Coordinates of C-alpha atoms in Angstrom, one line a residue:
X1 CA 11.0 -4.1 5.5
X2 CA 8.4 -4.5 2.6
X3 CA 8.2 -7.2 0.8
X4 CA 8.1 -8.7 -3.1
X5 CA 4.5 -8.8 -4.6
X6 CA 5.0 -7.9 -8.1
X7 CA 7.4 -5.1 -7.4
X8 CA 6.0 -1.9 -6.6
X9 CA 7.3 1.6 -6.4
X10 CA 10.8 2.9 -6.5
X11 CA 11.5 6.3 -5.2
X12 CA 14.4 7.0 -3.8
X13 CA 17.4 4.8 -3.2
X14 CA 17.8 1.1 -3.4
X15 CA 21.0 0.5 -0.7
X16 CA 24.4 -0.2 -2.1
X17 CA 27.4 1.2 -0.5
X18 CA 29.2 3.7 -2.6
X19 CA 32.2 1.0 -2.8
X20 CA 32.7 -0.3 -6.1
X21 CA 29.1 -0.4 -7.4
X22 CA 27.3 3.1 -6.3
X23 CA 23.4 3.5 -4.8
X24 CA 21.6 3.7 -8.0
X25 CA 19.3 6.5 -8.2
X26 CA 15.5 6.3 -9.1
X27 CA 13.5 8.6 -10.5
X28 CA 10.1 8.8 -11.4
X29 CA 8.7 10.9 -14.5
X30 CA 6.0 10.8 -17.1
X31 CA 5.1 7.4 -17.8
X32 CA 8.6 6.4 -17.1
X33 CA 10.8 4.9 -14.1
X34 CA 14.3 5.3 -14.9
X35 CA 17.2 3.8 -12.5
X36 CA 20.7 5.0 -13.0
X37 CA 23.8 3.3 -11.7
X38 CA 27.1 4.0 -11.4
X39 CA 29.8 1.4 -12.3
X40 CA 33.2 1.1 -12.2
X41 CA 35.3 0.9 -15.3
X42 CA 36.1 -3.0 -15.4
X43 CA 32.2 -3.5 -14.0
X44 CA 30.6 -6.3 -16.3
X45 CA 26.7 -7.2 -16.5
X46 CA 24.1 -8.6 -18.3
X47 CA 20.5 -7.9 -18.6
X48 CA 18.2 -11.0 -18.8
X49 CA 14.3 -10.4 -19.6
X50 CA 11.8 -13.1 -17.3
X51 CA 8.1 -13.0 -17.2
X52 CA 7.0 -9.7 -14.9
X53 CA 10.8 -9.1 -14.3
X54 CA 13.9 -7.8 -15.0
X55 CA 17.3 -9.5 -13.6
X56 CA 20.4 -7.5 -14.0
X57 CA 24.0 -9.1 -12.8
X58 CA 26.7 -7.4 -12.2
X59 CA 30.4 -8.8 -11.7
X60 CA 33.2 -6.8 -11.3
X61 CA 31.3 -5.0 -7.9
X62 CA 30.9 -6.0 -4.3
X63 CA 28.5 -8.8 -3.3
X64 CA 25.0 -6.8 -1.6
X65 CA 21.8 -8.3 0.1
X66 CA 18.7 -6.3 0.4
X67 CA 15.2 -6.1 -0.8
X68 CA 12.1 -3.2 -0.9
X69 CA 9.2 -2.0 -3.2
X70 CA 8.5 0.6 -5.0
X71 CA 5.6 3.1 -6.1
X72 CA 5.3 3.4 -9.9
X73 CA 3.1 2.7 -12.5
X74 CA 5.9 0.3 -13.7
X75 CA 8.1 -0.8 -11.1
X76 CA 6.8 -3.3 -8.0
X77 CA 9.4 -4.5 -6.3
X78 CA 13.0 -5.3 -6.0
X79 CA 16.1 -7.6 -4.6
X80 CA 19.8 -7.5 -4.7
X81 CA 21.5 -10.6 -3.6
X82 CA 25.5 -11.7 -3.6
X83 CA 26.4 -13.5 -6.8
X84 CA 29.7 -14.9 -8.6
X85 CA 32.0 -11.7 -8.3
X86 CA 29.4 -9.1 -7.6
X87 CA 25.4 -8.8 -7.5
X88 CA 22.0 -10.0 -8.9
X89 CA 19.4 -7.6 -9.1
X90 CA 15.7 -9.2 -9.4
X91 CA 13.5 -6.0 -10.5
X92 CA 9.8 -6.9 -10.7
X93 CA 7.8 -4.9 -13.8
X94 CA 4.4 -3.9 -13.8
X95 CA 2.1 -5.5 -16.7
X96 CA 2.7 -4.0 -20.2
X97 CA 6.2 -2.0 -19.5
X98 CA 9.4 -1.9 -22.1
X99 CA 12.5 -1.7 -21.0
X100 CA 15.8 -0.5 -22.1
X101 CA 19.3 -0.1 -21.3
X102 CA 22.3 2.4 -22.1
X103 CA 25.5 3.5 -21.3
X104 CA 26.8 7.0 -20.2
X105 CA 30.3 7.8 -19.3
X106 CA 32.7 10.2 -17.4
X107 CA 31.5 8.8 -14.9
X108 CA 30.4 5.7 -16.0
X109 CA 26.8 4.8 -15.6
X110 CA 24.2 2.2 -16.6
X111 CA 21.0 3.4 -17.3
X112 CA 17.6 1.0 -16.8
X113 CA 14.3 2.9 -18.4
X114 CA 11.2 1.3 -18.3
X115 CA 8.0 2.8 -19.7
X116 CA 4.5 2.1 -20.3
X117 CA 2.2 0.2 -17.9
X118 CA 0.1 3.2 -17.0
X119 CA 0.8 6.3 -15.7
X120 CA 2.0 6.9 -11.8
X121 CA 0.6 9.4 -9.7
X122 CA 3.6 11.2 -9.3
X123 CA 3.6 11.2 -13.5
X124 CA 0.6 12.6 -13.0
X125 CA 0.6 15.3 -10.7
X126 CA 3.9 16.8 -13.2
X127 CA 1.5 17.0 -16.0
X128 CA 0.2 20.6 -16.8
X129 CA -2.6 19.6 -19.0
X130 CA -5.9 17.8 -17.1
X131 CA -5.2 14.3 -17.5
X132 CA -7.6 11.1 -16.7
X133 CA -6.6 10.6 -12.7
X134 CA -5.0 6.9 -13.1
X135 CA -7.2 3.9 -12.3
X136 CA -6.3 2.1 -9.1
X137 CA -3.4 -0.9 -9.0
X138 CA -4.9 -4.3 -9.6
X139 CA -5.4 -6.3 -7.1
X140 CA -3.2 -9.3 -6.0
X141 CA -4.2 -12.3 -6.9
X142 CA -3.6 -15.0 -4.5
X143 CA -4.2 -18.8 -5.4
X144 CA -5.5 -20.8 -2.6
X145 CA -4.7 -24.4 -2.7
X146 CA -6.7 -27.0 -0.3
X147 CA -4.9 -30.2 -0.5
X148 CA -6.3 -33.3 -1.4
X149 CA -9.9 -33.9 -1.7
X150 CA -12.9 -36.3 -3.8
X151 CA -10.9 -39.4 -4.4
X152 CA -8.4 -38.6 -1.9
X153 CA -9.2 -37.4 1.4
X154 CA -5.4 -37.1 2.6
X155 CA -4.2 -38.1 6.2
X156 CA -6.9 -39.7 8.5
X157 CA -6.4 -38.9 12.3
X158 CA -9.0 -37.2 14.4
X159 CA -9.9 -35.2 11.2
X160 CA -9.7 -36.0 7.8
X161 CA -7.5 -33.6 5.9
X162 CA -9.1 -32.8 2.9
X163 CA -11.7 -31.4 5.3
X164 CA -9.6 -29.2 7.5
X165 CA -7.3 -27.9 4.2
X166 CA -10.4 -27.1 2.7
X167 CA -12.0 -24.9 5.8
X168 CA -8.8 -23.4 6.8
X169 CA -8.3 -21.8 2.9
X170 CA -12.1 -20.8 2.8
X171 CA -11.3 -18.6 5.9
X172 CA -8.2 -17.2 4.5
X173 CA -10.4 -16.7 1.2
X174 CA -12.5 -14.7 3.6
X175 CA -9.6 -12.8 5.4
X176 CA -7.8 -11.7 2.4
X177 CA -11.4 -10.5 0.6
X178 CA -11.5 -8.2 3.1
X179 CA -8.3 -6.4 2.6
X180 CA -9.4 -6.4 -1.2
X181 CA -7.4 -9.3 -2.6
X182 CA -8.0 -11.3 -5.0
X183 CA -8.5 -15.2 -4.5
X184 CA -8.4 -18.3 -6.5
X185 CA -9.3 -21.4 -5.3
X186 CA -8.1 -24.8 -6.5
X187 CA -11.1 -26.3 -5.0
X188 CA -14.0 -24.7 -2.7
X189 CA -15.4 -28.1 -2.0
X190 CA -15.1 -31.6 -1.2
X191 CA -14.0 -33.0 -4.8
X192 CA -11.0 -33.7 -7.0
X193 CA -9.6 -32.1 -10.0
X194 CA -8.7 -35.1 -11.9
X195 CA -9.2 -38.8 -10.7
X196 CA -5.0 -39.0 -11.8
X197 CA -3.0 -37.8 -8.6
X198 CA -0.7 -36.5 -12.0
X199 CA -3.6 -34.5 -14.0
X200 CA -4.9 -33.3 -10.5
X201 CA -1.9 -31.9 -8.8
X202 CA -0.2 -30.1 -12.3
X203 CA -3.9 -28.4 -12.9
X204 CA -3.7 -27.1 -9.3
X205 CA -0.1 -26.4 -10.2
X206 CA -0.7 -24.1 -13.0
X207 CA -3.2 -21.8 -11.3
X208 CA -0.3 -20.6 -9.9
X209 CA 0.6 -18.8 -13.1
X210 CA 2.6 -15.5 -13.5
X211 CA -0.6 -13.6 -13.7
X212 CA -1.3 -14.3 -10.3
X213 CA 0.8 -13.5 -7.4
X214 CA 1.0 -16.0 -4.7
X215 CA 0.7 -19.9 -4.5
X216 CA -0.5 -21.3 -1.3
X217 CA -0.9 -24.7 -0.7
X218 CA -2.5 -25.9 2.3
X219 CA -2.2 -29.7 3.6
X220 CA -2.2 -31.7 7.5
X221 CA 0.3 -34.1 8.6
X222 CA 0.4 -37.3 10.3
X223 CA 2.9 -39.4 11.9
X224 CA 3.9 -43.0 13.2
X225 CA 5.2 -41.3 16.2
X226 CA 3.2 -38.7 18.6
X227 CA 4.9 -35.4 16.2
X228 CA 2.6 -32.2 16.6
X229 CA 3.3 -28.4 14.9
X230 CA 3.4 -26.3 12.0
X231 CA 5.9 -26.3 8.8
X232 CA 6.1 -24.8 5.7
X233 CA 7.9 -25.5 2.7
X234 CA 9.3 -23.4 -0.3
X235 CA 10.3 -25.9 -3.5
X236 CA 13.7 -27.8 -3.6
X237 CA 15.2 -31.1 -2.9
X238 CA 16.6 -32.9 0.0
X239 CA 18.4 -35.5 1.0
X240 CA 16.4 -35.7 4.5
X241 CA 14.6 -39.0 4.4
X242 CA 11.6 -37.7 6.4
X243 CA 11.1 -35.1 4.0
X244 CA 11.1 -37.5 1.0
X245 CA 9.0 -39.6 2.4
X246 CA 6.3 -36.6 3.3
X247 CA 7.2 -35.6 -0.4
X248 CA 5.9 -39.0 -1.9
X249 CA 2.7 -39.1 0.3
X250 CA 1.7 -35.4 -0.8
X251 CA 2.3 -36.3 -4.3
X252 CA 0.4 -38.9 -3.7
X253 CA 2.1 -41.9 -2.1
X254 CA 3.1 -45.0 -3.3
X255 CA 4.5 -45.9 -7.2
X256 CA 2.9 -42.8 -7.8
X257 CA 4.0 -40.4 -5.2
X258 CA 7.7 -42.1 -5.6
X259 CA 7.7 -41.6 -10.0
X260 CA 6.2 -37.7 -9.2
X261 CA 8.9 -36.8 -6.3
X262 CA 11.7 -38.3 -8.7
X263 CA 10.1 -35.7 -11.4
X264 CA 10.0 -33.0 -9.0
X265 CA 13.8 -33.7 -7.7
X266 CA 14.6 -33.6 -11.2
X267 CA 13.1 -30.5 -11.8
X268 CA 14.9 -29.0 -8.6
X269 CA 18.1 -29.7 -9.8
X270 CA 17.5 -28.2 -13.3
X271 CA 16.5 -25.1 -11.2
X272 CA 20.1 -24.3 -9.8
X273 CA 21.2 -23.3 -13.2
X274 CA 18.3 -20.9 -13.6
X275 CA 19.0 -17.2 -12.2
X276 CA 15.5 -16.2 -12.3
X277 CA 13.9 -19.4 -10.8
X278 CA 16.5 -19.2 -7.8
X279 CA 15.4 -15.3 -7.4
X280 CA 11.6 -16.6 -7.1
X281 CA 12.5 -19.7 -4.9
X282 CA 14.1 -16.5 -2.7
X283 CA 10.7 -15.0 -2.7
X284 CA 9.0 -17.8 -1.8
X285 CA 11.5 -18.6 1.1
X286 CA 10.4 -14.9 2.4
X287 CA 6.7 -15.8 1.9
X288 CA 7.1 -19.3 4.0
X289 CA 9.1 -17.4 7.0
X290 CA 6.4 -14.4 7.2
X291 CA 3.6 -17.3 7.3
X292 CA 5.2 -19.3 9.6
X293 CA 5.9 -16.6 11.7
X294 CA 2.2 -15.1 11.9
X295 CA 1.0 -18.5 12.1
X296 CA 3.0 -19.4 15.4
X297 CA 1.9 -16.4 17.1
X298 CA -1.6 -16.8 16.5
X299 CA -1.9 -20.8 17.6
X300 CA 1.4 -21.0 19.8
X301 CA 1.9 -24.4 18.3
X302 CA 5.0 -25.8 18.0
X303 CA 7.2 -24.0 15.6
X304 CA 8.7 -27.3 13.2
X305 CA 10.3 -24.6 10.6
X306 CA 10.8 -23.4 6.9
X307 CA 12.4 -26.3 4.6
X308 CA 12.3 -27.7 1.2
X309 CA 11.1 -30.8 -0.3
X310 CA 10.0 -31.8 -3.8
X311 CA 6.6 -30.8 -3.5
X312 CA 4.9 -31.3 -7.1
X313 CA 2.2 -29.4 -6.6
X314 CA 4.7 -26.1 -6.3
X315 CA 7.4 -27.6 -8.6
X316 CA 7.2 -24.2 -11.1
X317 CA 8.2 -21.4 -9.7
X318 CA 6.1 -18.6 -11.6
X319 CA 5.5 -16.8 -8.6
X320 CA 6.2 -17.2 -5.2
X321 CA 4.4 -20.0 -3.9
X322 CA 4.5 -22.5 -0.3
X323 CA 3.1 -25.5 0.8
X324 CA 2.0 -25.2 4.4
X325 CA 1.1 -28.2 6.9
X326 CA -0.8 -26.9 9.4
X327 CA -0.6 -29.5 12.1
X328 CA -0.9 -32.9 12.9
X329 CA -4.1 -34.6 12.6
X330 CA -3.7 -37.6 14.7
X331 CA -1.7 -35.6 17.7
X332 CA -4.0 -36.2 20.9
X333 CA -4.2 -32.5 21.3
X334 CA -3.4 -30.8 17.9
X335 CA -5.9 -33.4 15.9
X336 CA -8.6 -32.4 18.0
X337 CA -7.6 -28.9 18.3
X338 CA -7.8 -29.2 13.8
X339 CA -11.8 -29.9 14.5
X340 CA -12.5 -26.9 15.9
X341 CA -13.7 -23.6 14.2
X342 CA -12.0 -21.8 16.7
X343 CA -8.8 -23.1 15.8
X344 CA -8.9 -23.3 12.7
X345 CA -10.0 -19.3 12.2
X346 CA -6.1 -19.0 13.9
X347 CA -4.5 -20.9 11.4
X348 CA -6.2 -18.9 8.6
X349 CA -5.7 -15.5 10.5
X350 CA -1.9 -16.7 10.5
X351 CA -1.4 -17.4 6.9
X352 CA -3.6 -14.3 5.9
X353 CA -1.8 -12.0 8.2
X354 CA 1.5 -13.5 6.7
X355 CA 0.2 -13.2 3.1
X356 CA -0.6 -9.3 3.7
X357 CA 2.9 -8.7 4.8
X358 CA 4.1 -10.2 2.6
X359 CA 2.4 -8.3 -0.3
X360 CA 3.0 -5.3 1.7
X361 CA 2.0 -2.1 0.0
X362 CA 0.0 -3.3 -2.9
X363 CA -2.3 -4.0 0.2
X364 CA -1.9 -1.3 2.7
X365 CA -2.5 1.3 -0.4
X366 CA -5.8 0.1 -1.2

């Protein structure tokens, strides 16, 4: 299965059962992507406009899960989760589309147009007239995070963390290059972005803004016990002590690390009562279990999970964005395993490999 980026390219069906709420059909025309579907007489939905997105609920219909892309000039991607007496849609818009929304009856139907945003190749090819050839998709943009660094150089084991973050991300800088994405860095070298662990983590934070893609954060761990392997962490609270405690060191320990988890717990909670920021953290959830997954089979480290904790650093969920800690720095083994290039070029082939699949054919079709 494909994967959100900034939703891509709908053709052909998007996999309801005909029960109650029926397949809606896409279709692709002149500088147009229309989806039609078919609803029940006592259906009920609303239409809600995000940034890059559309989210359309339905109640009244049967509860569906599911998720794909697309291939439009204005359509990326899409999911359709279980909701309060029916379904969410999340459908992801290409930059500079409109949208609107009618009714049709006998049958009943709800129709979803959304034009502009440059003109698909199948619009294309059904135009008589010689027309400009489109330009090529833009290419994802992928923020890449190294924790710490200048003032704060993060755990100290066998390595120092603010060294192996930054190494690791300038390999997958490397990687993803290569597949002809786009990267941002937070940092590309040993320094800080502000001397306030507050300033420094919300301007890291807002790099990861809805004109980008995907927000990576990369950090170490360390432990009081002998504790070795890789986790990764979409945004949320907890009541897991551990995690807290790992929440207040990477926001920066101590009365500060404690007053910025409280603010980030807070801001989790205000997040359940917003349908498009629980969509995202969904997407997010995706992007930590493909780069956990690649990552595990490229090191065979010890596979510690996907969880969340009150990370500030990815407390605003624009785009999909993951905290990763790539090992332990003061295991026997895995610290000294963190010094090595050789190593290291694992990790960063995992996360890569994960990103890519995870942006799925706004790579491959480059």
């Amino acid at each position: 299965m494909q994967h959100f980026l900034t939703l891509l390219a709908l053709v052909g069906w998007l996999g309801l059962a005909s029960s109650g709420l029926a397949q809606p059909r896409i279709g692709v025309d002149a500088g147009k992507t229309r989806i039609v579907f078919s609803l029940p007489q006592s259906a009920t939905y609303a239409v809600v406009k995000g940034p890059n997105r559309l989210v359309l609920r339905f109640r009244g219909t049967p509860g569906r899960s599911g998720s794909g892309v697309v291939n439009s000039a204005q359509v990326s991607a899409w999911r359709v989760e279980p909701s309060s007496g029916g379904s969410t849609y999340t459908v992801g818009l290409k930059p500079g589309t409109q949208h609107r929304t009618f009714e049709l009856s006998a049958p009943r139907r709800l129709v979803l147009d959304i034009s502009g945003g440059g003109t698909s190749s199948a619009a294309s090819r059904a135009q008589p007239t010689v027309r400009p050839r489109p330009s090529r998709p833009p290419a994802p943009i992928v923020v890449l995070d190294p924790g710490h660094g200048g003032v704060d150089p993060g755990a100290v084991g066998y390595v120092q963390e603010h060294a192996v973050t930054l190494d690791v991300a300038l390999r997958v800088r490397s990687l993803l290059q290569a597949r002809g994405i786009r990267v941002v860095m937070t940092r590309s070298a040993n320094r800080h972005l502000s001397a306030d662990k507050r300033t420094d983590l919300g301007m890291r934070a807002e790099m990861g803004n809805s004109r980008r893609n995907v927000f990576v954060s990369i950090h170490a761990n360390a432990a009081t016990s002998i504790a070795q392997g890789i986790e990764v962490y979409y945004f949320g609270d907890t009541l897991d002590a551990r995690l807290l405690s790992k929440a207040i060191l990477e926001n920066g320990g101590g009365s500060v690390g404690q007053r910025l988890t409280r603010e980030a717990r807070a801001v989790a909670q205000s997040l359940l009562r917003d349908l498009l920021a629980q969509a995202n953290l969904k997407f997010s959830e995706e992007l930590a279990r493909a780069v956990l997954r690649n990552m595990i089979r490229q090191t065979g480290a010890v596979n510690r999970g996907v969880q969340t904790a009150p990370f500030y650093v990815i407390r605003t969920p624009r785009i999909p964005s993951i905290l990763i800690e790539v090992g332990f720095v003061n295991h026997p083994e895995e610290g000294r395993n963190l010094g090595t290039a050789a190593y290291r070029q694992k990790l960063a082939t995992g996360i890569a490999e994960g990103i890519v699949g995870f942006l799925g054919d706004s790579v491959a079709s480059r």
